[in-house]
Steps between C-alpha positions, in 0.01 A plus 500: 500500500821293516798631306555222247841633393661548842774265617567687825571260783452193278843361595407491868165343416664227293768429761255481792257277312760281332707429811206363694374299204849358438522387863159334477611309191821403680293368791272309265775338292758385753261214582507379140875555466554269799229248408736203484648573844162585652357171374747312722415712805121511506409157358585144608793313349452221251384648171698798374278557194180499709658738754610738223156491338337565840730800554421633152129450577535719814693749289216493244239545777643844563430583137149357502383733778646811334170575318321503838761742629435712192129517585550574871777756471385636165169590661683666791721690259201639312319587824771647725792564266807345344761599760364335814384188320836401361662597830283235665592239236869563565462435874310175438750374245807581710355351817396171340836462324690549826277245675561234231864520606396413858286191428667184639564208264271200442716272716445739794127585484371257237206588276468840669810614310360489144161625625655808662708568191189468283311750720783753483535445128129578455545827692790582268280439198219719634745783572662483157152502346451848641852636448558507125175668398554773758861570401430500125193719542683739732787555253269524196284761670810714557646451151442726197299330225773509235747315730263271691639182347858595588431607858279200585766273349712580807237318707523214250870455574425426865376143448815402313728701730328339801595165350852635439537615862361167627757311293779733615418469869469121478833472317673733749380290793575169329848612397601557862413162645516130422213309339434328833474829691278653231258206484467403868176570690603841635755557227587775257197445277294686766713817487337648186161478676633677809676770298160597356390672820782754471416579137132539581576736788690736269222493241226569758691806619523631142136430415373679809642820352316461168201710397178369352468476120395845365240345270336307785534798740316718246225241463465470878484878544218512245325212683499290183667188639322170459278379782504140374809433282429128465148554368609776263800300375325170436128576514501731200516311173724745313762510772489125565555445128823703526609294801456178299676646197793613714529150647461280192643740243809617688575402859447125469771475234724750675480292820618172347777674304630666820505183708637275225783730398623561853352271762451174314835558327671496840311187608577328168873571529509364854272198481518387136833623362661449845712815506684543830317722756730804493564501126129466431432817700797676342358435152164646603663803664698592190203448266262702718749781554572535128134485398344731761565830312274373221195535724559873483575489128176324409303721741647803323433347157137435593454876551602542134328214316243364746497211745318224311745370241805518727327272753361262238837470325659391829234229537548376145877478543449283807261271315746452213831479687439343842546137398811569286661706779425256782602212273835667436554552874437130561711378209799725572543357851398140430745279693400201286621684193823590677563137592409382150767736367756290696693812592385505861762428765500463876662820617715383788555855621133518589441141611337520841511126564233327707379468856272266693235591757368241745136551593310303768123484473212276607572252223860451602813655367550656161815607328454794264799557278547835329730509199590819323718550193551808288533434128631740241393555140626784278555723804152421634472286812227289642481357847391138513336400825369161604336395826478124560314357798586157638312307772607198707482168321431296817130476581551506876643848474214646300236472772546785745832383648628682807757758405753349746466157337569649160804694600647221715454200274487631143785640296330795338809577296487166321289563191454127439258494793262721303285478189401785270165654590217621279580843644804524273487820299629525143777730389418865455709791389556865575657663196741791508521652152812634332517878453398494128211263572391706802481813284303309240249416774494862617427613142213252462342596832555870419313451173201355683504790748493739202168337411396576860595868468291531185181367658554648846656841438187666349229310685457730802427800276273281287292391801483847660362649179219244477315607815366823661670641812227420753516124435849474345674330794236225518442456127863470391614293799265206442597412140866565578506258793293231330727518196821500703393327818298216346608453137858617556559387856399143420766466229771346728254257662316390185818479292677294770195276542476437125871424482475255791194332343618478138864417561582418138493870405690733737355800315135395530438755777547783251178420318303666780652852467523464121129415474389782732721760326381389154132533599561841657682617185203413281245670731719809541571531129128489420353716776757728668518868409843654442385854580672680790253668739645844571265590787456281807384757758129428454 
Protein backbone atom coordinates (compact mmCIF):
# COMPACT_ATOMS: atom_id res chain seq x y z
CA UNK A 1 0.00 0.00 0.00
CA UNK A 2 1.33 3.46 -0.94
CA UNK A 3 1.61 6.00 1.85
CA UNK A 4 -0.83 8.68 0.70
CA UNK A 5 0.40 11.22 3.28
CA UNK A 6 4.15 10.99 2.67
CA UNK A 7 5.99 13.81 0.93
CA UNK A 8 9.45 12.26 1.33
CA UNK A 9 11.56 12.83 -1.74
CA UNK A 10 8.77 14.70 -3.57
CA UNK A 11 11.03 17.72 -4.19
CA UNK A 12 13.52 15.61 -6.11
CA UNK A 13 10.71 13.95 -8.05
CA UNK A 14 9.23 17.31 -9.03
CA UNK A 15 12.61 18.79 -10.01
CA UNK A 16 13.66 15.79 -12.11
CA UNK A 17 10.32 15.57 -13.91
CA UNK A 18 9.80 19.30 -14.34
CA UNK A 19 13.26 20.10 -15.69
CA UNK A 20 12.98 17.61 -18.53
CA UNK A 21 9.43 18.65 -19.34
CA UNK A 22 10.41 22.34 -19.30
CA UNK A 23 13.23 21.64 -21.77
CA UNK A 24 10.86 19.75 -24.06
CA UNK A 25 8.47 22.69 -24.06
CA UNK A 26 11.40 25.02 -24.76
CA UNK A 27 12.38 22.85 -27.73
CA UNK A 28 8.81 22.78 -29.00
CA UNK A 29 8.17 26.53 -28.73
CA UNK A 30 11.32 28.15 -30.07
CA UNK A 31 10.06 27.22 -33.54
CA UNK A 32 6.87 29.22 -33.03
CA UNK A 33 8.69 32.10 -31.35
CA UNK A 34 10.87 32.44 -34.46
CA UNK A 35 8.10 31.77 -36.99
CA UNK A 36 8.51 35.08 -38.80
CA UNK A 37 12.27 34.62 -39.23
CA UNK A 38 11.95 30.93 -40.11
CA UNK A 39 9.38 31.76 -42.80
CA UNK A 40 12.06 33.76 -44.66
CA UNK A 41 14.61 30.94 -44.39
CA UNK A 42 12.70 27.82 -45.40
CA UNK A 43 10.25 29.20 -47.98
CA UNK A 44 10.74 31.09 -51.27
CA UNK A 45 10.60 34.88 -51.40
CA UNK A 46 7.64 36.71 -52.86
CA UNK A 47 4.70 36.37 -50.51
CA UNK A 48 5.40 37.08 -46.85
CA UNK A 49 1.87 36.21 -45.68
CA UNK A 50 1.90 32.84 -47.49
CA UNK A 51 5.37 32.05 -46.08
CA UNK A 52 4.24 32.92 -42.55
CA UNK A 53 1.09 30.81 -42.89
CA UNK A 54 3.18 27.90 -44.26
CA UNK A 55 5.52 28.18 -41.27
CA UNK A 56 2.59 28.27 -38.85
CA UNK A 57 1.15 25.22 -40.66
CA UNK A 58 4.41 23.30 -40.03
CA UNK A 59 4.29 24.52 -36.44
CA UNK A 60 0.70 23.26 -36.21
CA UNK A 61 1.70 19.90 -37.75
CA UNK A 62 3.78 19.24 -34.66
CA UNK A 63 0.63 19.69 -32.59
CA UNK A 64 -1.53 17.51 -34.82
CA UNK A 65 0.69 14.44 -34.34
CA UNK A 66 0.82 14.84 -30.55
CA UNK A 67 -2.22 12.53 -30.06
CA UNK A 68 -0.39 9.79 -31.98
CA UNK A 69 2.61 10.29 -29.72
CA UNK A 70 0.25 9.98 -26.77
CA UNK A 71 -0.96 6.60 -28.03
CA UNK A 72 2.51 5.24 -28.85
CA UNK A 73 4.34 6.42 -25.74
CA UNK A 74 1.30 6.15 -23.47
CA UNK A 75 1.10 2.47 -24.32
CA UNK A 76 4.84 2.07 -23.62
CA UNK A 77 4.47 3.90 -20.33
CA UNK A 78 1.70 1.59 -19.18
CA UNK A 79 3.60 -1.50 -20.33
CA UNK A 80 7.21 -0.87 -19.27
CA UNK A 81 6.97 2.09 -16.89
CA UNK A 82 6.94 5.86 -16.68
CA UNK A 83 10.67 6.51 -16.21
CA UNK A 84 12.14 4.96 -19.36
CA UNK A 85 9.33 6.14 -21.59
CA UNK A 86 9.71 9.83 -20.90
CA UNK A 87 13.50 9.42 -21.02
CA UNK A 88 13.07 8.26 -24.62
CA UNK A 89 10.78 11.20 -25.47
CA UNK A 90 13.40 13.63 -24.15
CA UNK A 91 16.10 12.18 -26.43
CA UNK A 92 13.83 12.37 -29.49
CA UNK A 93 12.77 15.93 -28.77
CA UNK A 94 16.28 17.23 -28.11
CA UNK A 95 17.76 15.53 -31.16
CA UNK A 96 15.14 16.80 -33.58
CA UNK A 97 15.36 20.35 -32.21
CA UNK A 98 19.14 20.40 -32.65
CA UNK A 99 18.81 19.10 -36.21
CA UNK A 100 16.30 21.83 -37.18
CA UNK A 101 19.12 24.26 -36.43
CA UNK A 102 21.30 22.45 -39.00
CA UNK A 103 18.86 22.42 -41.96
CA UNK A 104 20.12 24.67 -44.79
CA UNK A 105 17.84 27.41 -46.11
CA UNK A 106 15.46 27.17 -49.08
CA UNK A 107 17.82 29.11 -51.35
CA UNK A 108 20.49 26.45 -50.71
CA UNK A 109 18.62 23.13 -50.97
CA UNK A 110 15.21 24.21 -52.30
CA UNK A 111 12.05 22.30 -51.41
CA UNK A 112 14.06 19.85 -49.30
CA UNK A 113 14.41 22.55 -46.64
CA UNK A 114 10.73 22.84 -45.60
CA UNK A 115 10.27 19.06 -46.02
CA UNK A 116 13.14 18.29 -43.63
CA UNK A 117 11.86 20.83 -41.13
CA UNK A 118 8.38 19.31 -41.36
CA UNK A 119 9.78 15.81 -40.70
CA UNK A 120 11.72 17.00 -37.64
CA UNK A 121 8.72 18.95 -36.43
CA UNK A 122 6.60 15.79 -36.62
CA UNK A 123 9.17 13.93 -34.51
CA UNK A 124 9.00 16.77 -31.98
CA UNK A 125 5.23 16.44 -31.83
CA UNK A 126 5.37 12.67 -31.32
CA UNK A 127 7.90 13.08 -28.51
CA UNK A 128 5.91 15.76 -26.73
CA UNK A 129 2.83 13.55 -27.03
CA UNK A 130 4.54 11.03 -24.79
CA UNK A 131 6.28 13.44 -22.41
CA UNK A 132 3.54 15.31 -20.58
CA UNK A 133 1.39 12.32 -19.61
CA UNK A 134 4.43 10.52 -18.23
CA UNK A 135 5.68 13.49 -16.18
CA UNK A 136 2.24 14.36 -14.77
CA UNK A 137 1.50 10.73 -13.94
CA UNK A 138 4.92 10.23 -12.37
CA UNK A 139 4.53 13.23 -10.03
CA UNK A 140 0.89 12.43 -9.17
CA UNK A 141 1.77 8.85 -8.26
CA UNK A 142 4.36 10.15 -5.80
CA UNK A 143 2.16 12.88 -4.31
CA UNK A 144 -0.10 12.55 -1.24
CA UNK A 145 -3.80 12.77 -2.08
CA UNK A 146 -4.52 15.93 -0.11
CA UNK A 147 -1.78 17.88 -1.98
CA UNK A 148 -2.00 16.28 -5.43
CA UNK A 149 -3.27 19.44 -7.11
CA UNK A 150 -0.45 21.54 -5.66
CA UNK A 151 2.37 19.13 -6.48
CA UNK A 152 1.20 18.39 -10.04
CA UNK A 153 0.82 22.15 -10.59
CA UNK A 154 4.63 22.31 -10.62
CA UNK A 155 4.52 20.23 -13.81
CA UNK A 156 1.92 22.68 -15.13
CA UNK A 157 4.36 25.57 -14.79
CA UNK A 158 6.78 23.90 -17.19
CA UNK A 159 4.86 24.73 -20.39
CA UNK A 160 4.75 28.43 -19.54
CA UNK A 161 8.30 28.46 -18.15
CA UNK A 162 9.48 26.66 -21.31
CA UNK A 163 7.96 29.53 -23.28
CA UNK A 164 9.62 31.98 -20.86
CA UNK A 165 13.05 30.36 -21.32
CA UNK A 166 12.58 30.28 -25.11
CA UNK A 167 11.79 34.00 -25.13
CA UNK A 168 14.73 34.74 -22.83
CA UNK A 169 17.26 32.80 -24.91
CA UNK A 170 16.02 34.37 -28.16
CA UNK A 171 16.21 37.87 -26.67
CA UNK A 172 19.70 37.25 -25.25
CA UNK A 173 20.96 36.11 -28.64
CA UNK A 174 19.18 38.88 -30.54
CA UNK A 175 20.42 41.56 -28.16
CA UNK A 176 24.05 40.72 -28.94
CA UNK A 177 23.99 41.01 -32.70
CA UNK A 178 22.56 43.12 -35.50
CA UNK A 179 19.28 42.31 -37.26
CA UNK A 180 21.26 41.28 -40.35
CA UNK A 181 23.46 38.85 -38.41
CA UNK A 182 20.46 37.39 -36.58
CA UNK A 183 18.37 36.85 -39.71
CA UNK A 184 20.97 35.61 -42.22
CA UNK A 185 20.99 31.96 -43.35
CA UNK A 186 23.45 30.72 -40.71
CA UNK A 187 22.69 33.55 -38.32
CA UNK A 188 21.80 33.93 -34.68
CA UNK A 189 18.25 32.60 -35.05
CA UNK A 190 19.79 29.08 -35.18
CA UNK A 191 21.55 29.40 -31.80
CA UNK A 192 18.48 28.62 -29.64
CA UNK A 193 18.09 25.32 -31.54
CA UNK A 194 21.73 24.40 -30.98
CA UNK A 195 21.64 25.35 -27.29
CA UNK A 196 18.91 22.74 -26.80
CA UNK A 197 21.35 19.84 -27.01
CA UNK A 198 23.19 21.06 -23.90
CA UNK A 199 19.97 21.42 -21.91
CA UNK A 200 18.80 17.97 -22.96
CA UNK A 201 22.11 16.40 -21.96
CA UNK A 202 21.77 17.74 -18.41
CA UNK A 203 18.18 16.53 -18.14
CA UNK A 204 19.02 13.02 -19.43
CA UNK A 205 21.71 12.71 -16.77
CA UNK A 206 19.21 13.67 -14.05
CA UNK A 207 16.45 11.39 -15.32
CA UNK A 208 18.73 8.37 -15.46
CA UNK A 209 19.02 8.62 -11.67
CA UNK A 210 15.25 8.59 -11.11
CA UNK A 211 13.33 5.62 -9.71
CA UNK A 212 10.12 4.20 -11.11
CA UNK A 213 6.79 5.51 -9.78
CA UNK A 214 5.95 3.62 -6.54
CA UNK A 215 2.34 3.11 -7.62
CA UNK A 216 3.36 1.58 -10.96
CA UNK A 217 6.20 -0.42 -9.33
CA UNK A 218 3.67 -1.92 -6.89
CA UNK A 219 1.32 -2.80 -9.73
CA UNK A 220 4.15 -4.40 -11.70
CA UNK A 221 5.32 -6.42 -8.69
CA UNK A 222 1.79 -7.76 -8.29
CA UNK A 223 1.68 -8.56 -12.05
CA UNK A 224 -1.40 -6.39 -12.49
CA UNK A 225 -0.13 -4.16 -15.30
CA UNK A 226 -2.18 -3.94 -18.46
CA UNK A 227 -1.32 -6.25 -21.33
CA UNK A 228 -3.17 -4.09 -23.87
CA UNK A 229 -3.50 -0.47 -22.64
CA UNK A 230 -5.03 0.79 -25.88
CA UNK A 231 -7.83 -1.78 -25.84
CA UNK A 232 -8.55 -1.25 -22.16
CA UNK A 233 -8.48 2.54 -22.49
CA UNK A 234 -10.69 2.89 -25.54
CA UNK A 235 -12.35 -0.50 -25.99
CA UNK A 236 -14.26 -0.39 -22.73
CA UNK A 237 -17.29 1.85 -22.91
CA UNK A 238 -17.07 3.25 -19.37
CA UNK A 239 -13.45 4.27 -19.70
CA UNK A 240 -13.86 5.64 -23.24
CA UNK A 241 -16.74 7.76 -21.96
CA UNK A 242 -14.36 9.32 -19.42
CA UNK A 243 -11.81 9.99 -22.17
CA UNK A 244 -14.45 11.87 -24.19
CA UNK A 245 -15.66 13.78 -21.14
CA UNK A 246 -12.11 14.80 -20.26
CA UNK A 247 -11.57 16.06 -23.82
CA UNK A 248 -14.82 17.94 -24.50
CA UNK A 249 -15.61 18.97 -20.94
CA UNK A 250 -12.17 20.20 -19.86
CA UNK A 251 -9.07 19.87 -22.03
CA UNK A 252 -10.49 21.28 -25.27
CA UNK A 253 -11.31 24.59 -23.57
CA UNK A 254 -8.11 24.58 -21.54
CA UNK A 255 -6.09 24.14 -24.76
CA UNK A 256 -7.50 27.17 -26.58
CA UNK A 257 -7.23 29.35 -23.47
CA UNK A 258 -3.55 28.42 -23.05
CA UNK A 259 -2.57 29.11 -26.65
CA UNK A 260 -4.63 32.28 -27.01
CA UNK A 261 -3.44 33.90 -23.80
CA UNK A 262 0.25 33.26 -24.44
CA UNK A 263 1.07 32.10 -27.94
CA UNK A 264 -1.48 33.91 -30.09
CA UNK A 265 -1.00 37.00 -27.91
CA UNK A 266 2.67 37.09 -28.91
CA UNK A 267 1.82 36.58 -32.60
CA UNK A 268 -0.90 39.26 -32.43
CA UNK A 269 1.46 41.82 -30.89
CA UNK A 270 4.09 41.16 -33.55
CA UNK A 271 2.02 40.77 -36.71
CA UNK A 272 -1.12 42.83 -36.07
CA UNK A 273 -0.22 45.47 -33.48
CA UNK A 274 3.33 45.68 -34.94
CA UNK A 275 5.22 45.92 -31.66
CA UNK A 276 8.99 45.94 -32.18
CA UNK A 277 10.65 42.48 -31.89
CA UNK A 278 12.52 42.96 -28.61
CA UNK A 279 9.80 44.91 -26.81
CA UNK A 280 7.21 42.35 -27.86
CA UNK A 281 9.23 39.59 -26.18
CA UNK A 282 9.91 41.78 -23.16
CA UNK A 283 6.17 42.27 -22.62
CA UNK A 284 5.59 38.51 -22.76
CA UNK A 285 8.50 37.81 -20.40
CA UNK A 286 7.22 40.17 -17.73
CA UNK A 287 3.63 38.92 -18.01
CA UNK A 288 4.65 35.25 -17.88
CA UNK A 289 7.05 35.76 -14.99
CA UNK A 290 4.47 37.61 -12.90
CA UNK A 291 1.68 35.13 -13.63
CA UNK A 292 3.54 31.82 -13.20
CA UNK A 293 3.12 31.55 -9.38
CA UNK A 294 -0.64 31.39 -9.92
CA UNK A 295 -0.33 27.92 -11.44
CA UNK A 296 0.73 26.76 -7.99
CA UNK A 297 -1.95 28.84 -6.28
CA UNK A 298 -4.81 27.39 -8.32
CA UNK A 299 -3.35 23.87 -8.02
CA UNK A 300 -3.31 24.35 -4.24
CA UNK A 301 -6.84 25.83 -4.27
CA UNK A 302 -8.13 22.84 -6.26
CA UNK A 303 -7.06 20.57 -3.37
CA UNK A 304 -9.43 22.59 -1.16
CA UNK A 305 -12.51 23.23 -3.31
CA UNK A 306 -12.16 20.84 -6.26
CA UNK A 307 -10.85 21.19 -9.80
CA UNK A 308 -14.00 21.71 -11.87
CA UNK A 309 -15.14 25.26 -11.18
CA UNK A 310 -11.66 26.76 -11.14
CA UNK A 311 -11.03 25.44 -14.66
CA UNK A 312 -14.46 26.42 -15.98
CA UNK A 313 -14.19 29.93 -14.54
CA UNK A 314 -10.92 30.44 -16.43
CA UNK A 315 -12.65 29.40 -19.67
CA UNK A 316 -15.60 31.71 -19.08
CA UNK A 317 -13.33 34.68 -18.39
CA UNK A 318 -11.59 34.07 -21.71
CA UNK A 319 -14.91 33.91 -23.56
CA UNK A 320 -16.07 37.20 -22.05
CA UNK A 321 -12.86 39.25 -22.09
CA UNK A 322 -10.75 38.16 -25.08
CA UNK A 323 -12.20 40.57 -27.63
CA UNK A 324 -12.16 43.58 -25.24
CA UNK A 325 -8.55 42.86 -24.21
CA UNK A 326 -7.21 42.29 -27.73
CA UNK A 327 -9.21 45.29 -28.93
CA UNK A 328 -7.58 47.47 -26.28
CA UNK A 329 -4.12 46.23 -27.29
CA UNK A 330 -4.82 47.18 -30.90
CA UNK A 331 -6.38 50.55 -30.11
CA UNK A 332 -3.70 51.64 -27.64
CA UNK A 333 -0.94 51.29 -30.25
CA UNK A 334 -2.90 52.39 -33.32
CA UNK A 335 -0.55 54.62 -35.35
CA UNK A 336 -3.54 56.00 -37.28
CA UNK A 337 -4.98 57.31 -34.05
CA UNK A 338 -1.62 58.81 -33.12
CA UNK A 339 -1.39 60.63 -36.46
CA UNK A 340 -5.02 61.77 -36.22
CA UNK A 341 -4.15 63.36 -32.88
CA UNK A 342 -1.69 65.62 -34.80
CA UNK A 343 0.80 65.40 -31.97
CA UNK A 344 3.17 63.06 -33.79
CA UNK A 345 6.53 64.48 -34.80
CA UNK A 346 9.52 63.21 -36.74
CA UNK A 347 12.09 62.61 -34.04
CA UNK A 348 15.30 63.76 -35.66
CA UNK A 349 17.41 62.12 -32.98
CA UNK A 350 16.26 58.75 -34.25
CA UNK A 351 16.01 59.49 -37.96
CA UNK A 352 17.99 56.78 -39.71
CA UNK A 353 17.70 58.33 -43.17
CA UNK A 354 17.58 56.18 -46.29
CA UNK A 355 19.78 53.99 -48.44
CA UNK A 356 19.61 52.48 -51.92
CA UNK A 357 20.55 48.95 -52.98
CA UNK A 358 21.24 48.13 -56.63
CA UNK A 359 20.22 44.62 -57.62
CA UNK A 360 20.96 42.97 -60.99
CA UNK A 361 18.72 40.11 -62.08
CA UNK A 362 17.56 38.41 -65.28
CA UNK A 363 15.08 41.18 -66.01
CA UNK A 364 17.69 43.90 -65.86
CA UNK A 365 18.61 46.21 -63.07
CA UNK A 366 16.46 47.21 -60.14
CA UNK A 367 16.96 49.91 -57.60
CA UNK A 368 15.48 49.11 -54.19
CA UNK A 369 15.37 52.10 -51.90
CA UNK A 370 15.00 51.60 -48.16
CA UNK A 371 13.77 54.56 -46.15
CA UNK A 372 13.54 54.52 -42.40
CA UNK A 373 12.29 57.21 -40.03
CA UNK A 374 11.54 57.04 -36.34
CA UNK A 375 8.52 59.02 -35.22
CA UNK A 376 7.65 59.98 -31.68
CA UNK A 377 4.27 60.24 -29.97
CA UNK A 378 3.79 60.82 -26.23
CA UNK A 379 7.09 59.08 -25.46
CA UNK A 380 6.18 56.12 -27.69
CA UNK A 381 8.08 55.68 -30.94
CA UNK A 382 7.31 53.90 -34.14
CA UNK A 383 9.72 53.07 -36.90
CA UNK A 384 8.40 53.80 -40.38
CA UNK A 385 9.96 51.68 -43.08
CA UNK A 386 9.33 51.79 -46.81
CA UNK A 387 10.89 49.69 -49.58
CA UNK A 388 10.37 51.00 -53.12
CA UNK A 389 11.50 49.02 -56.15
CA UNK A 390 12.28 50.75 -59.45
CA UNK A 391 13.06 49.07 -62.79
CA UNK A 392 14.60 50.51 -65.97
CA UNK A 393 12.26 52.56 -68.10
CA UNK A 394 14.01 51.73 -71.41
CA UNK A 395 12.68 48.55 -73.00
CA UNK A 396 16.04 47.50 -74.42
CA UNK A 397 17.39 47.16 -70.92
CA UNK A 398 14.60 44.96 -69.61
CA UNK A 399 15.38 41.92 -71.77
CA UNK A 400 18.30 40.05 -70.24
CA UNK A 401 20.97 42.69 -70.94
CA UNK A 402 24.59 41.72 -70.33
CA UNK A 403 25.77 42.96 -66.98
CA UNK A 404 28.75 44.75 -68.61
CA UNK A 405 26.43 46.65 -70.96
CA UNK A 406 24.36 47.84 -68.03
CA UNK A 407 27.23 49.01 -65.94
CA UNK A 408 29.10 50.64 -68.84
CA UNK A 409 26.30 52.51 -70.57
CA UNK A 410 23.62 53.17 -67.95
CA UNK A 411 23.77 55.61 -65.08
CA UNK A 412 22.25 53.51 -62.33
CA UNK A 413 22.38 56.43 -59.92
CA UNK A 414 20.06 58.53 -62.06
CA UNK A 415 16.57 57.73 -60.79
CA UNK A 416 14.95 59.30 -63.86
CA UNK A 417 16.07 56.26 -65.85
CA UNK A 418 13.73 54.09 -63.78
CA UNK A 419 10.00 53.65 -63.24
CA UNK A 420 8.28 52.44 -60.09
CA UNK A 421 7.62 48.71 -60.11
CA UNK A 422 4.62 46.73 -58.92
CA UNK A 423 7.02 45.26 -56.37
CA UNK A 424 6.82 48.46 -54.34
CA UNK A 425 5.86 47.67 -50.76
CA UNK A 426 3.67 49.96 -48.65
CA UNK A 427 4.76 51.56 -45.42
CA UNK A 428 4.82 49.41 -42.33
CA UNK A 429 5.70 50.19 -38.77
CA UNK A 430 7.46 48.69 -35.79
CA UNK A 431 6.18 50.37 -32.65
CA UNK A 432 8.19 50.95 -29.50
CA UNK A 433 5.82 51.76 -26.65
CA UNK A 434 6.40 54.30 -23.90
CA UNK A 435 6.99 52.90 -20.40
CA UNK A 436 3.40 53.53 -19.15
CA UNK A 437 1.92 52.02 -22.31
CA UNK A 438 4.30 49.04 -22.14
CA UNK A 439 3.17 48.29 -18.59
CA UNK A 440 -0.44 48.58 -19.67
CA UNK A 441 0.29 45.88 -22.27
CA UNK A 442 2.06 43.74 -19.68
CA UNK A 443 -0.98 44.01 -17.39
CA UNK A 444 -3.38 42.98 -20.16
CA UNK A 445 -1.26 40.00 -21.20
CA UNK A 446 -0.76 39.07 -17.53
CA UNK A 447 -4.54 39.04 -17.08
CA UNK A 448 -4.95 36.60 -19.95
CA UNK A 449 -2.21 34.36 -18.51
CA UNK A 450 -4.12 34.36 -15.20
CA UNK A 451 -6.98 32.77 -17.15
CA UNK A 452 -4.39 30.21 -18.34
CA UNK A 453 -3.29 29.42 -14.78
CA UNK A 454 -6.89 28.81 -13.75
CA UNK A 455 -7.58 26.25 -16.47
CA UNK A 456 -4.12 24.68 -16.54
CA UNK A 457 -3.00 24.62 -12.89
CA UNK A 458 -5.49 21.92 -11.71
CA UNK A 459 -5.84 19.91 -14.90
CA UNK A 460 -3.06 17.35 -14.34
CA UNK A 461 -4.56 16.27 -11.01
CA UNK A 462 -8.01 16.25 -12.62
CA UNK A 463 -6.89 13.92 -15.43
CA UNK A 464 -4.85 11.59 -13.19
CA UNK A 465 -7.86 11.03 -10.92
CA UNK A 466 -10.12 10.03 -13.81
CA UNK A 467 -8.26 6.84 -14.77
CA UNK A 468 -6.88 3.68 -13.06
CA UNK A 469 -3.11 3.21 -12.71
CA UNK A 470 -2.66 0.41 -15.25
CA UNK A 471 -3.99 2.50 -18.16
CA UNK A 472 -3.49 6.02 -16.73
CA UNK A 473 -0.57 7.07 -18.96
CA UNK A 474 -2.46 6.13 -22.14
CA UNK A 475 -5.92 7.29 -21.08
CA UNK A 476 -4.98 10.76 -19.85
CA UNK A 477 -2.42 11.47 -22.58
CA UNK A 478 -4.82 11.15 -25.52
CA UNK A 479 -7.47 13.71 -24.46
CA UNK A 480 -4.76 16.05 -23.20
CA UNK A 481 -2.90 16.09 -26.52
CA UNK A 482 -6.01 16.30 -28.68
CA UNK A 483 -7.27 19.20 -26.59
CA UNK A 484 -3.92 21.00 -26.54
CA UNK A 485 -2.29 19.72 -29.70
CA UNK A 486 -5.28 19.98 -32.04
CA UNK A 487 -7.79 22.45 -30.59
CA UNK A 488 -5.19 24.57 -28.81
CA UNK A 489 -2.23 24.20 -31.15
CA UNK A 490 -4.26 25.32 -34.15
CA UNK A 491 -5.16 28.66 -32.53
CA UNK A 492 -2.24 30.66 -34.07
CA UNK A 493 -2.77 29.17 -37.54
CA UNK A 494 -6.57 29.40 -37.65
CA UNK A 495 -6.66 32.85 -36.05
CA UNK A 496 -4.01 34.18 -38.47
CA UNK A 497 -5.79 32.58 -41.43
CA UNK A 498 -9.14 34.11 -40.43
CA UNK A 499 -7.52 37.51 -39.96
CA UNK A 500 -5.85 37.31 -43.38
CA UNK A 501 -9.13 36.22 -45.01
CA UNK A 502 -11.52 38.66 -43.32
CA UNK A 503 -9.31 41.73 -43.27
CA UNK A 504 -12.04 44.14 -42.19
CA UNK A 505 -11.98 42.77 -38.63
CA UNK A 506 -8.50 42.33 -37.10
CA UNK A 507 -10.06 40.50 -34.15
CA UNK A 508 -11.98 37.93 -36.21
CA UNK A 509 -9.43 35.21 -35.38
CA UNK A 510 -10.56 35.25 -31.75
CA UNK A 511 -13.92 33.73 -32.57
CA UNK A 512 -12.27 30.31 -32.90
CA UNK A 513 -10.91 30.06 -29.31
CA UNK A 514 -13.99 31.86 -27.93
CA UNK A 515 -16.34 29.36 -29.59
CA UNK A 516 -14.36 26.30 -28.47
CA UNK A 517 -14.01 27.56 -24.88
CA UNK A 518 -17.73 28.43 -24.68
CA UNK A 519 -18.77 24.95 -25.87
CA UNK A 520 -16.36 23.29 -23.44
CA UNK A 521 -17.70 25.42 -20.57
CA UNK A 522 -21.26 24.26 -21.23
CA UNK A 523 -20.30 20.56 -21.47
CA UNK A 524 -18.09 20.75 -18.38
CA UNK A 525 -20.69 22.60 -16.32
CA UNK A 526 -23.32 19.97 -17.13
CA UNK A 527 -21.31 16.75 -16.87
CA UNK A 528 -18.06 17.14 -14.90
CA UNK A 529 -17.84 15.94 -11.31
CA UNK A 530 -16.15 18.22 -8.76
CA UNK A 531 -15.26 15.38 -6.39
CA UNK A 532 -11.56 14.83 -5.60
CA UNK A 533 -10.51 11.17 -5.88
CA UNK A 534 -8.35 10.49 -2.82
CA UNK A 535 -7.03 7.09 -3.95
CA UNK A 536 -5.26 6.56 -7.27
CA UNK A 537 -3.15 3.47 -6.49
CA UNK A 538 -5.64 0.99 -7.96
